[in-house]
Coordinates of C-alpha atoms in Angstrom, one line a residue:
M1 CA -54.2 -26.4 28.3
P2 CA -55.1 -30.1 27.9
I3 CA -52.4 -32.7 28.0
G4 CA -52.1 -34.8 24.9
F5 CA -51.9 -38.5 25.4
C6 CA -48.6 -38.7 23.5
S7 CA -47.2 -35.5 24.7
P8 CA -44.0 -35.4 26.8
R9 CA -45.9 -33.9 29.8
F10 CA -48.4 -36.7 29.7
L11 CA -45.7 -39.4 29.6
V12 CA -43.9 -37.7 32.5
F13 CA -47.2 -37.7 34.4
V14 CA -47.7 -41.4 33.8
F15 CA -44.1 -42.1 34.9
L16 CA -44.6 -40.2 38.1
I17 CA -47.9 -41.9 39.0
S18 CA -46.5 -45.4 38.3
A19 CA -43.3 -44.6 40.2
I20 CA -45.3 -44.1 43.5
P21 CA -46.4 -47.8 43.9
I22 CA -43.0 -49.0 42.6
A23 CA -41.2 -46.9 45.2
Y24 CA -43.6 -48.2 47.9
I25 CA -42.9 -51.8 46.9
I26 CA -39.1 -51.2 46.9
S27 CA -39.4 -49.6 50.3
E28 CA -41.4 -52.5 51.7
E29 CA -39.0 -55.1 50.2
R30 CA -36.0 -53.4 51.8
A31 CA -37.6 -53.0 55.2
V32 CA -36.4 -55.3 57.9
P33 CA -39.3 -57.8 58.8
T34 CA -40.7 -57.4 62.3
T35 CA -41.2 -61.2 62.5
H36 CA -39.6 -64.3 61.2
V37 CA -39.9 -65.0 57.4
F38 CA -39.2 -68.2 55.5
H39 CA -38.0 -67.0 52.1
Y40 CA -37.8 -69.4 49.2
H41 CA -36.9 -69.4 45.5
S42 CA -39.4 -70.5 43.0
A43 CA -39.8 -70.7 39.2
G44 CA -43.3 -69.0 39.4
F45 CA -44.6 -65.6 40.4
F46 CA -47.8 -66.8 42.1
R47 CA -48.2 -69.3 45.0
E48 CA -51.9 -69.5 46.1
C49 CA -51.7 -71.7 49.2
A50 CA -49.2 -73.1 51.6
K51 CA -49.7 -75.8 54.4
W52 CA -47.2 -77.1 56.8
D53 CA -46.7 -80.9 56.7
D54 CA -45.2 -81.7 60.1
Q55 CA -44.3 -85.3 59.5
G56 CA -42.5 -84.4 56.3
R57 CA -41.0 -81.2 57.8
R58 CA -41.9 -79.2 54.8
F59 CA -44.3 -76.6 53.5
L60 CA -46.5 -77.7 50.6
V61 CA -47.5 -75.0 48.2
S62 CA -49.9 -74.8 45.3
F63 CA -49.0 -73.1 42.0
L64 CA -51.5 -70.7 40.4
E65 CA -50.2 -71.9 37.0
G66 CA -51.0 -75.4 38.1
G67 CA -49.0 -77.9 40.2
V68 CA -47.7 -78.5 43.7
G69 CA -44.3 -78.0 45.2
E70 CA -42.5 -78.5 48.5
I71 CA -40.2 -76.3 50.5
R72 CA -38.2 -78.5 52.9
V73 CA -36.9 -76.9 56.2
P74 CA -33.6 -78.5 57.2
D75 CA -33.4 -79.9 60.7
D76 CA -30.4 -77.6 61.4
Y77 CA -32.3 -74.5 60.1
A78 CA -31.5 -71.6 62.4
R79 CA -33.8 -68.5 62.6
G80 CA -32.1 -65.1 62.4
P81 CA -30.9 -62.3 60.2
G82 CA -28.8 -64.6 58.1
D83 CA -31.6 -67.0 57.3
V84 CA -30.9 -69.0 54.1
V85 CA -33.3 -68.8 51.2
L86 CA -34.9 -72.1 50.8
K87 CA -35.7 -73.8 47.5
E88 CA -39.0 -74.9 46.0
V89 CA -39.1 -78.4 44.4
T90 CA -41.9 -79.3 42.0
L91 CA -43.8 -82.5 43.0
V92 CA -46.9 -82.4 40.8
K93 CA -47.4 -81.1 37.3
D94 CA -50.4 -82.9 35.6
F95 CA -50.5 -82.4 31.8
D96 CA -54.1 -83.4 31.6
L97 CA -54.9 -80.4 33.9
A98 CA -52.9 -77.9 32.0
G99 CA -54.6 -74.5 31.8
N100 CA -56.1 -74.8 35.3
S101 CA -54.9 -73.4 38.5
S102 CA -54.1 -75.3 41.7
L103 CA -55.6 -73.4 44.6
G104 CA -56.6 -74.5 48.1
I105 CA -54.8 -77.6 49.6
A106 CA -55.3 -79.7 52.7
V107 CA -52.9 -82.2 54.2
D108 CA -54.7 -85.5 55.2
R109 CA -52.0 -87.2 57.2
L110 CA -54.3 -90.0 58.4
R111 CA -54.7 -91.2 54.9
N112 CA -51.2 -90.0 53.7
R113 CA -52.5 -87.7 51.0
L114 CA -52.8 -84.2 49.9
L115 CA -56.1 -82.8 48.5
V116 CA -55.7 -80.1 45.9
V117 CA -58.5 -77.9 44.5
V118 CA -58.2 -77.3 40.7
A119 CA -60.1 -74.7 38.7
D120 CA -60.2 -72.7 35.5
L121 CA -59.2 -69.3 36.9
L122 CA -60.3 -67.1 34.0
G123 CA -63.1 -68.9 32.3
N124 CA -64.7 -70.7 35.3
R125 CA -65.5 -73.6 33.0
Y126 CA -63.9 -76.4 35.1
S127 CA -63.6 -77.2 38.8
G128 CA -62.2 -80.3 40.4
L129 CA -60.6 -81.9 43.4
A130 CA -57.5 -84.1 43.1
A131 CA -55.8 -86.3 45.8
Y132 CA -52.1 -87.3 45.8
D133 CA -50.2 -89.8 47.8
L134 CA -47.8 -87.8 50.1
S135 CA -45.0 -90.3 49.5
S136 CA -45.1 -91.4 45.9
W137 CA -47.1 -88.4 44.6
K138 CA -49.3 -90.7 42.6
R139 CA -52.7 -89.2 41.8
L140 CA -55.3 -91.2 43.8
F141 CA -58.4 -89.6 42.3
L142 CA -59.6 -86.6 40.3
T143 CA -63.2 -85.6 40.9
R144 CA -64.9 -83.3 38.5
L145 CA -67.1 -80.8 40.4
S146 CA -68.3 -78.7 37.4
G147 CA -67.8 -78.4 33.7
P148 CA -68.6 -76.2 30.7
S149 CA -72.3 -77.2 30.7
D150 CA -72.8 -76.4 34.4
E151 CA -73.3 -73.0 36.0
K152 CA -70.2 -70.8 36.2
S153 CA -68.2 -72.0 39.2
F154 CA -64.8 -71.5 40.8
A155 CA -63.6 -74.1 43.3
D156 CA -61.3 -72.3 45.8
D157 CA -60.5 -74.0 49.1
V158 CA -60.9 -77.4 50.8
A159 CA -61.3 -78.9 54.2
I160 CA -61.5 -82.5 55.4
D161 CA -63.7 -84.0 58.1
A162 CA -62.8 -86.9 60.4
G163 CA -64.2 -89.4 58.0
G164 CA -62.1 -88.2 55.1
N165 CA -64.9 -86.4 53.3
A166 CA -63.8 -83.2 51.6
Y167 CA -65.7 -79.9 51.4
V168 CA -64.8 -77.5 48.6
T169 CA -65.9 -73.9 48.4
D170 CA -67.2 -72.3 45.3
A171 CA -66.1 -68.7 45.2
K172 CA -68.2 -67.9 42.2
A173 CA -71.6 -69.5 42.8
S174 CA -71.6 -69.5 46.6
K175 CA -72.0 -73.2 47.3
I176 CA -70.0 -76.1 48.8
W177 CA -69.3 -79.4 47.1
K178 CA -69.0 -82.5 49.3
V179 CA -66.7 -85.3 48.0
G180 CA -66.3 -88.7 49.7
A181 CA -63.1 -90.2 51.1
D182 CA -62.6 -92.3 47.9
G183 CA -63.3 -89.4 45.6
E184 CA -67.0 -90.0 44.9
F185 CA -69.1 -86.8 44.4
L186 CA -71.7 -86.8 47.1
S187 CA -73.7 -83.6 47.3
I188 CA -73.9 -79.8 47.1
I189 CA -74.6 -77.6 50.1
R190 CA -76.5 -74.4 49.3
N191 CA -78.1 -71.8 51.5
P192 CA -79.7 -68.3 51.0
L193 CA -77.3 -66.9 53.7
F194 CA -74.4 -67.6 51.3
T195 CA -75.6 -64.9 48.9
P196 CA -75.6 -61.2 50.1
K197 CA -78.2 -58.8 48.8
Q198 CA -75.7 -56.4 47.4
W199 CA -74.5 -57.5 44.0
Y200 CA -70.9 -56.2 44.5
K201 CA -70.5 -58.4 47.5
T202 CA -71.1 -61.5 45.4
L203 CA -68.0 -60.9 43.2
V204 CA -65.9 -63.2 45.4
A205 CA -68.1 -65.5 47.5
L206 CA -67.3 -68.5 49.7
N207 CA -63.6 -68.9 50.2
G208 CA -61.6 -70.2 53.1
I209 CA -62.9 -73.2 55.0
V210 CA -61.9 -75.3 58.0
C211 CA -63.4 -78.3 59.7
H212 CA -63.7 -77.9 63.4
P213 CA -62.9 -80.9 65.6
D214 CA -66.4 -80.7 67.1
G215 CA -68.0 -81.6 63.8
Y216 CA -68.9 -78.4 61.9
L217 CA -67.4 -76.3 59.1
I218 CA -66.4 -72.6 59.5
V219 CA -66.4 -70.8 56.1
I220 CA -65.7 -67.2 55.2
H221 CA -67.4 -65.1 52.5
T222 CA -64.7 -62.9 51.1
F223 CA -66.5 -59.7 49.9
S224 CA -69.1 -59.6 52.6
G225 CA -66.8 -60.7 55.4
N226 CA -69.5 -63.0 56.7
L227 CA -68.4 -66.0 58.7
F228 CA -70.6 -69.1 58.7
K229 CA -70.9 -72.2 60.9
I230 CA -72.3 -75.3 59.1
D231 CA -73.3 -78.2 61.4
L232 CA -72.5 -81.5 59.7
A233 CA -74.6 -83.5 62.2
K234 CA -77.7 -81.3 61.7
G235 CA -78.4 -81.6 58.0
Y236 CA -75.8 -78.9 57.1
E237 CA -77.6 -76.3 59.2
V238 CA -76.1 -72.9 58.4
K239 CA -75.7 -70.1 60.9
L240 CA -74.2 -66.7 60.5
I241 CA -71.5 -66.3 63.2
E242 CA -72.0 -62.9 64.9
V243 CA -68.5 -61.3 64.7
V244 CA -67.6 -58.2 66.7
G245 CA -64.4 -56.2 67.2
G246 CA -63.6 -55.7 63.5
S247 CA -64.4 -56.6 59.9
L248 CA -63.5 -59.8 58.1
V249 CA -64.0 -58.3 54.6
F250 CA -61.4 -59.6 52.1
G251 CA -60.9 -62.7 54.3
D252 CA -59.3 -65.5 52.4
G253 CA -57.7 -68.7 53.7
L254 CA -58.4 -69.9 57.3
D255 CA -56.7 -72.1 59.8
L256 CA -57.5 -73.1 63.4
I257 CA -54.8 -72.5 66.0
S258 CA -57.0 -74.2 68.6
P259 CA -60.7 -75.0 68.9
T260 CA -61.4 -71.4 70.0
K261 CA -58.9 -69.5 67.9
L262 CA -59.1 -69.0 64.1
V263 CA -56.6 -67.1 61.8
V264 CA -58.1 -65.3 58.8
A265 CA -55.6 -64.5 56.0
G266 CA -56.3 -61.8 53.5
N267 CA -55.4 -58.1 53.4
P268 CA -54.7 -56.6 55.8
S269 CA -52.4 -59.6 56.1
G270 CA -54.0 -61.5 59.0
R271 CA -56.7 -61.4 61.8
L272 CA -57.1 -63.5 64.9
V273 CA -60.6 -64.4 65.8
E274 CA -61.7 -66.1 69.0
S275 CA -64.9 -67.7 70.2
S276 CA -65.9 -68.9 73.7
D277 CA -69.4 -70.3 72.8
G278 CA -68.7 -72.9 70.1
W279 CA -68.6 -70.4 67.3
E280 CA -72.1 -69.0 67.7
T281 CA -70.4 -65.7 68.2
A282 CA -66.8 -64.5 67.8
S283 CA -64.5 -61.5 68.2
V284 CA -61.7 -60.1 66.2
V285 CA -59.1 -59.8 69.0
A286 CA -55.9 -58.9 67.1
K287 CA -54.5 -58.0 63.6
F288 CA -51.2 -58.5 62.0
K289 CA -49.8 -56.3 59.2
G290 CA -47.3 -58.1 56.9
P291 CA -46.1 -57.3 53.4
I292 CA -49.5 -56.1 52.0
H293 CA -48.1 -55.7 48.5
R294 CA -47.5 -59.5 48.3
L295 CA -51.1 -60.3 49.2
S296 CA -51.8 -62.7 52.0
T297 CA -53.9 -65.7 50.8
A298 CA -53.5 -68.6 53.2
A299 CA -52.6 -69.4 56.8
T300 CA -50.9 -72.4 58.3
V301 CA -49.5 -73.5 61.7
K302 CA -45.9 -74.7 62.1
D303 CA -44.7 -75.8 65.5
G304 CA -47.4 -73.6 67.2
K305 CA -46.5 -70.5 65.2
V306 CA -48.8 -69.0 62.5
Y307 CA -47.4 -68.4 59.0
L308 CA -49.1 -66.5 56.2
N309 CA -48.6 -67.5 52.6
H310 CA -48.3 -64.6 50.2
L311 CA -49.4 -64.8 46.6
V312 CA -46.8 -62.7 44.8
G313 CA -43.1 -63.6 44.4
M314 CA -40.6 -60.9 43.7
G315 CA -37.4 -60.9 41.5
Y316 CA -36.2 -62.3 38.2
P317 CA -35.3 -64.9 37.0
K318 CA -35.6 -66.5 40.5
K319 CA -38.8 -65.4 42.2
T320 CA -38.5 -65.0 46.0
H321 CA -41.6 -65.9 48.0
A322 CA -42.3 -65.2 51.6
L323 CA -44.0 -67.3 54.3
V324 CA -44.4 -64.7 57.1
E325 CA -44.8 -65.4 60.8
A326 CA -47.9 -63.6 62.1
V327 CA -47.6 -62.6 65.7
F328 CA -50.8 -61.5 67.3

């Protein structure tokens, strides 16, 4: 006999189905972490990116609802089962950018500033790059990358080269914007390799990006898992890095541990990639499984240890977020 949508049996069925992921989440939250975790309280549910600011001894985090905060780590902080829950403090909340998300961030200590990617998450009608002084938090510039009259775009992540130029990925239209050290818009990097043939692999395109000290960019394409090398000294020559040992599909934020080791965030939590030939080829050499239900979105290195930012905070009214040490 068919089950009516408003019948008691149907409602019980829906309850049982919904209880499965809820039970899983509760189980995961109660589990003892296998590695160290920095927990912190926040006013928001979603934190897109986190980067460690060594000089300031703090994590800087971007708010999906727009804004930037800091989580200071006390000098006497002791790791262990009794770790204190740290506190997030809001540093930036620009009213003229209300309605936009703050996404990828990059610490530019040489110029004492933080670069923040800003974008219209739902409508894809605005993308920009902002820079803030790391001491006063005064906004130094705001560069518009795309607007309502341009192609649909979604600025996602940012990397900085030695000259202070910024490179911002477009996760919607598979391109990279270049912005000068003073905030001037310079150019757009496009390449056919950035667009897979399968339509479903274009749903989330170029995402995490880092600038290698040898003068090239490494960029990941989320839905295809492709990893690209872009040579800044050769007219933005683009090469597909041949990766063996595992897939990088759903790769998100990136960070370099060393010139030969790259961490790729994104479920499953994190992957360690190594190259011995200047990133012509690479190998996935290790994986880390963290709290998958919280969604790993960014990686950062603190005192030689890798920490993964997770998008989703748990709890109410205080939301507890997790920066999880990834041990490979």
